[in-house]
XYZ file of C-alpha atoms in Angstrom:
336
model
C -45.302 3.587 -79.440
C -45.119 3.794 -75.637
C -47.449 1.570 -73.637
C -49.028 2.722 -70.432
C -48.777 0.316 -67.499
C -51.964 0.147 -65.520
C -51.796 0.818 -61.769
C -52.877 -2.815 -61.152
C -49.890 -4.280 -63.014
C -47.551 -1.711 -61.462
C -48.614 -2.840 -58.001
C -48.111 -6.492 -58.945
C -44.625 -5.724 -60.247
C -43.764 -3.893 -57.022
C -45.028 -6.815 -54.945
C -42.901 -9.224 -56.989
C -39.759 -7.128 -56.355
C -40.604 -6.858 -52.663
C -41.151 -10.613 -52.403
C -37.795 -11.297 -54.084
C -36.021 -8.938 -51.696
C -37.770 -10.552 -48.735
C -36.554 -13.962 -49.886
C -33.002 -12.974 -48.970
C -31.912 -14.813 -45.841
C -30.351 -12.762 -43.055
C -28.278 -13.935 -40.098
C -27.277 -11.974 -37.023
C -24.010 -12.956 -35.353
C -23.784 -11.533 -31.832
C -20.136 -11.555 -30.862
C -17.573 -10.028 -28.530
C -15.471 -6.965 -29.301
C -12.184 -8.128 -30.883
C -13.809 -10.328 -33.553
C -15.129 -7.465 -35.698
C -12.527 -7.578 -38.450
C -12.317 -11.374 -38.424
C -16.040 -11.887 -38.996
C -16.217 -9.149 -41.623
C -13.860 -11.216 -43.779
C -15.258 -14.608 -42.807
C -18.829 -13.495 -43.575
C -17.897 -12.525 -47.136
C -16.287 -15.918 -47.736
C -19.239 -17.845 -46.293
C -21.847 -15.786 -48.181
C -20.098 -16.580 -51.454
C -19.803 -20.271 -50.623
C -23.440 -20.496 -49.507
C -24.726 -18.838 -52.680
C -22.630 -21.160 -54.863
C -23.877 -24.184 -52.942
C -27.556 -23.313 -52.571
C -28.297 -20.404 -54.905
C -29.634 -18.451 -51.922
C -28.743 -14.831 -51.312
C -27.503 -14.359 -47.762
C -26.613 -11.347 -45.670
C -24.915 -11.499 -42.265
C -25.113 -8.718 -39.736
C -22.728 -8.352 -36.811
C -23.204 -7.045 -33.281
C -20.230 -6.474 -30.987
C -19.636 -5.494 -27.372
C -18.346 -7.039 -24.183
C -19.156 -10.743 -24.028
C -21.303 -10.422 -20.910
C -23.338 -7.503 -22.226
C -23.854 -9.277 -25.556
C -25.218 -12.352 -23.777
C -27.570 -10.133 -21.772
C -28.764 -8.459 -24.968
C -29.705 -11.866 -26.407
C -31.521 -12.737 -23.187
C -33.379 -9.430 -23.440
C -34.582 -10.097 -26.982
C -31.781 -9.361 -29.472
C -32.569 -11.750 -32.344
C -29.221 -13.514 -32.669
C -29.195 -16.534 -34.968
C -25.732 -17.397 -33.648
C -23.569 -16.243 -30.768
C -19.771 -16.263 -30.930
C -18.764 -15.142 -27.454
C -15.658 -15.053 -25.276
C -16.821 -17.329 -22.471
C -18.757 -20.573 -22.134
C -20.692 -19.207 -19.096
C -22.177 -16.492 -21.311
C -23.647 -19.102 -23.661
C -24.634 -21.254 -20.672
C -26.742 -18.327 -19.464
C -28.492 -18.247 -22.857
C -29.048 -22.022 -22.623
C -30.516 -21.724 -19.106
C -33.110 -19.324 -20.472
C -34.218 -21.989 -22.964
C -33.096 -20.063 -26.049
C -30.638 -22.800 -26.994
C -30.095 -26.413 -25.973
C -28.295 -27.320 -22.769
C -25.947 -29.566 -24.773
C -24.852 -26.746 -27.101
C -21.176 -27.377 -26.326
C -21.290 -30.947 -27.680
C -22.638 -30.024 -31.111
C -19.358 -28.920 -32.663
C -15.754 -30.114 -32.241
C -13.485 -28.965 -29.409
C -16.405 -28.085 -27.132
C -17.738 -25.721 -29.816
C -14.572 -23.613 -29.841
C -13.286 -23.418 -33.435
C -10.273 -21.249 -32.586
C -8.366 -20.262 -29.455
C -6.427 -17.321 -28.116
C -4.503 -16.404 -24.982
C -3.510 -13.374 -22.913
C -0.333 -11.421 -23.680
C 1.029 -7.980 -22.765
C 1.069 -5.042 -25.155
C 3.709 -2.485 -24.122
C 5.032 0.696 -25.651
C 7.969 0.540 -28.053
C 11.224 -0.178 -26.256
C 9.316 -1.542 -23.242
C 10.371 1.423 -21.068
C 9.132 -0.161 -17.833
C 10.950 -3.457 -18.543
C 7.806 -5.602 -18.295
C 8.535 -9.256 -19.104
C 6.275 -11.313 -16.837
C 3.325 -11.143 -14.473
C 5.571 -10.420 -11.498
C 6.781 -7.202 -13.108
C 3.219 -5.867 -13.109
C 3.123 -5.796 -9.317
C 6.792 -5.596 -8.291
C 8.198 -2.864 -10.542
C 7.491 0.652 -9.307
C 5.014 2.863 -11.086
C 3.588 0.354 -13.561
C 0.173 1.509 -14.807
C -2.056 -1.308 -16.140
C -4.959 -1.232 -18.569
C -7.413 -4.135 -18.569
C -11.194 -4.405 -18.881
C -13.595 -5.281 -16.075
C -13.926 -9.029 -15.334
C -17.568 -8.440 -14.474
C -18.365 -7.629 -18.110
C -15.429 -8.683 -20.299
C -14.392 -12.185 -21.291
C -10.811 -11.067 -21.987
C -10.615 -9.636 -18.486
C -11.715 -12.900 -16.888
C -9.146 -14.860 -18.864
C -6.460 -12.311 -17.865
C -7.448 -12.402 -14.201
C -7.273 -16.210 -14.155
C -3.901 -16.215 -15.919
C -2.520 -13.861 -13.259
C -4.018 -16.053 -10.516
C -2.424 -19.169 -12.029
C 0.986 -17.470 -12.249
C 0.880 -16.457 -8.587
C -0.359 -19.864 -7.441
C 2.386 -21.673 -9.356
C 5.243 -19.734 -7.775
C 7.513 -21.826 -5.504
C 5.887 -20.409 -2.382
C 2.470 -19.926 -3.996
C -0.820 -20.495 -2.205
C -4.331 -19.078 -2.448
C -3.740 -16.293 0.060
C -0.681 -15.123 -1.862
C -2.515 -15.412 -5.172
C -5.329 -13.277 -3.789
C -2.828 -10.671 -2.587
C -1.067 -10.753 -5.972
C -4.170 -10.080 -8.053
C -5.285 -7.524 -5.485
C -2.059 -5.572 -5.987
C -2.378 -5.945 -9.763
C -5.852 -4.411 -9.827
C -4.770 -1.567 -7.545
C -2.458 -0.593 -10.426
C -5.215 -0.560 -13.048
C -5.578 3.003 -14.304
C -8.786 2.476 -16.339
C -11.162 -0.478 -16.042
C -13.161 -0.368 -19.280
C -16.197 -2.560 -19.871
C -14.816 -4.358 -22.946
C -11.540 -5.474 -24.518
C -11.704 -3.182 -27.563
C -12.390 -0.189 -25.310
C -9.265 -1.049 -23.308
C -7.238 -1.245 -26.523
C -8.456 2.245 -27.454
C -7.608 3.546 -23.969
C -4.070 2.182 -24.174
C -3.192 2.545 -27.854
C -5.098 5.649 -28.931
C -5.564 7.617 -25.705
C -2.028 6.806 -24.567
C -2.935 5.784 -21.020
C -0.979 3.116 -19.123
C 2.294 1.244 -19.511
C 0.886 -2.181 -20.352
C -2.344 -3.600 -21.756
C -3.438 -7.090 -20.709
C -4.693 -8.140 -24.102
C -6.117 -10.920 -26.186
C -3.242 -12.231 -28.326
C -5.198 -11.494 -31.520
C -6.016 -7.964 -30.362
C -2.375 -7.229 -29.507
C -1.130 -8.302 -32.938
C -3.949 -6.402 -34.622
C -2.781 -3.257 -32.789
C 0.752 -3.855 -34.068
C -0.548 -4.278 -37.616
C -2.913 -1.304 -37.631
C -1.029 1.192 -35.468
C 2.530 0.171 -36.247
C 5.345 -1.903 -34.725
C 7.189 1.382 -34.214
C 4.735 2.185 -31.405
C 4.175 -1.077 -29.540
C 5.655 -4.463 -28.703
C 4.046 -7.745 -27.695
C 5.435 -9.408 -24.573
C 4.599 -13.073 -23.996
C 4.627 -13.947 -20.271
C 6.171 -17.167 -18.935
C 2.694 -18.568 -18.272
C -0.716 -17.701 -19.636
C -4.081 -19.374 -20.184
C -5.706 -21.220 -23.068
C -8.633 -18.974 -23.939
C -11.414 -20.862 -25.751
C -14.123 -18.569 -27.176
C -17.194 -20.734 -27.946
C -19.921 -20.526 -30.594
C -23.540 -21.710 -30.735
C -26.754 -21.500 -32.722
C -29.539 -19.741 -30.789
C -32.096 -22.484 -31.425
C -35.361 -20.690 -30.667
C -34.480 -17.650 -32.734
C -33.188 -19.748 -35.645
C -36.327 -21.919 -35.547
C -38.610 -18.894 -35.615
C -36.645 -17.253 -38.431
C -36.200 -20.588 -40.261
C -32.425 -20.082 -40.381
C -31.263 -23.148 -38.473
C -29.661 -24.866 -41.490
C -27.701 -21.842 -42.648
C -26.772 -20.849 -39.079
C -25.403 -24.336 -38.426
C -23.495 -24.326 -41.726
C -22.077 -20.900 -40.844
C -20.579 -22.185 -37.599
C -19.343 -25.363 -39.272
C -17.555 -23.170 -41.835
C -15.344 -21.908 -39.011
C -13.802 -25.410 -38.807
C -13.016 -25.722 -42.516
C -9.512 -25.049 -43.868
C -10.763 -21.791 -45.421
C -12.376 -20.635 -42.185
C -9.306 -21.630 -40.176
C -7.010 -19.711 -42.524
C -9.135 -16.593 -42.102
C -8.964 -17.054 -38.315
C -5.159 -17.328 -38.455
C -4.960 -14.225 -40.663
C -6.701 -12.320 -37.875
C -4.376 -13.805 -35.228
C -6.747 -16.379 -33.745
C -5.064 -19.745 -33.167
C -6.529 -22.301 -35.595
C -7.635 -25.729 -34.381
C -6.780 -27.656 -37.562
C -3.208 -28.971 -37.103
C -2.298 -28.497 -40.768
C -3.383 -24.846 -40.674
C -1.679 -24.236 -37.327
C 1.548 -25.744 -38.717
C 1.572 -23.167 -41.517
C 1.507 -20.332 -38.976
C 4.041 -21.451 -36.364
C 5.972 -18.217 -36.902
C 2.964 -16.255 -35.638
C 1.837 -18.675 -32.936
C 4.786 -19.995 -30.920
C 4.291 -22.752 -28.361
C 3.342 -21.304 -24.973
C 3.078 -22.509 -21.397
C -0.710 -22.424 -20.978
C -2.978 -23.509 -18.155
C -6.597 -24.391 -18.910
C -9.876 -23.605 -17.230
C -10.219 -27.313 -16.390
C -6.997 -27.288 -14.352
C -7.758 -28.352 -10.745
C -6.854 -24.852 -9.549
C -9.993 -23.603 -11.365
C -12.166 -26.717 -11.674
C -13.993 -25.613 -14.831
C -15.949 -22.481 -15.641
C -18.852 -23.064 -13.276
C -16.544 -23.305 -10.250
C -14.286 -20.451 -11.402
C -17.226 -18.168 -12.085
C -18.738 -18.766 -8.655
C -15.458 -18.435 -6.765
C -13.927 -15.455 -8.529
C -16.554 -13.412 -10.373
C -19.943 -13.937 -8.717
C -21.299 -11.256 -6.421
C -19.135 -11.287 -3.297
C -16.492 -13.445 -4.991
C -12.748 -12.886 -4.842
C -12.737 -10.116 -7.453
C -15.283 -8.153 -5.417
C -13.145 -8.725 -2.321
C -9.889 -7.460 -3.853
C -11.027 -4.653 -6.137
C -11.816 -1.161 -4.932
C -12.502 1.366 -7.693
C -10.076 4.277 -7.901
C -11.568 7.434 -6.408
C-alpha cells in the first residue's frame, strides 16, 4: 500500500537536501590566463585528496584573464579565496587594500612562488625569419612581433624586462641603448593584446606575426595542442626568471570560512604530486627531485632575476618602466 507524504514532511526533506548541498565548500581561484589547463588538473587532484583527508566535499571554481585585470577584479569585489597571479605587484595591490596581509609573500616557500617559468620565442615551423635571439627581433628586416600589453599582462612585463636585460648586457650596453632597443622592438609589434592567452590565439590561430614572445609553458602547450609541425620554440641566449606568486585572500576566506582549505590548497602546490602536475603543464617545479626528473623538458638557461641591480626588485621596476609616464609609455606609440 502506498503511503502519502504530508506537505510538512516533504518540506523538511527538501530542507535537509538543501542543507546538505549548502554544506559543500567552494573555493574560487582567480588566476592569470595560461594556467587554465594546469589548475583544471590540479583542482581534481586536490579535491580528491581533501575529501579523503577530511570527508568534506569541495568544489573549486576558476577565473582567468590578464594578471592585472584579475587583480583589479578582486579589488572591485570578486570573491577570490586565493589568487595565483603572474606578478608580485598584483598581489601587493590586493594587500594594500587590506584584503590580504602585507606579509603574504613570507607565508609559503620561495616567496610564495611554487613554480617558475621564463620567456621564450614561439616561431613558425622552419623559423623562416631566422629568429634565434633578442637582437634578431630588431635587426632582421620585416620581423613582425606578437606580445601582450605590459600595462595589463604579467607575461608582457616579464618579456619587456628580459629584452631590456639583453640590451643592457651587450658589450656596449647602457640605459639609453636599452631604451632604444625596446623602443624598436615595440614598433615591430603587430598586435598588442591585453593578455598572454589572447596573444597566443592571435599568433597561433589567427596566423598573425612571425614570433610570439611567450611564457615557456604557453609555448610548449601550443606545440602540444596545435602540433610541432606548425611551430618551434626558440630559447634566447638570455631570459628572465619569471616567478608567478600565490596567496590566500584573507578577508574573503575569513568571511567564507575557507581559510584552512584555501591554505591547504596552496600548500598542495608544493607537494610532489602538485609539482608533478605543474611540470606536466610545462611550469618549472621548485622541488629539486621533481625538477631532476624533467631535465629533458627544462634545460638550464641563462636567466636574470627581478632582484638584479639593473631592476632593483618589483617596486622599483614597476615605477621605472610601467607606471604612468614610465619608460614603456615613453617608447610605445600605438600603431595607427
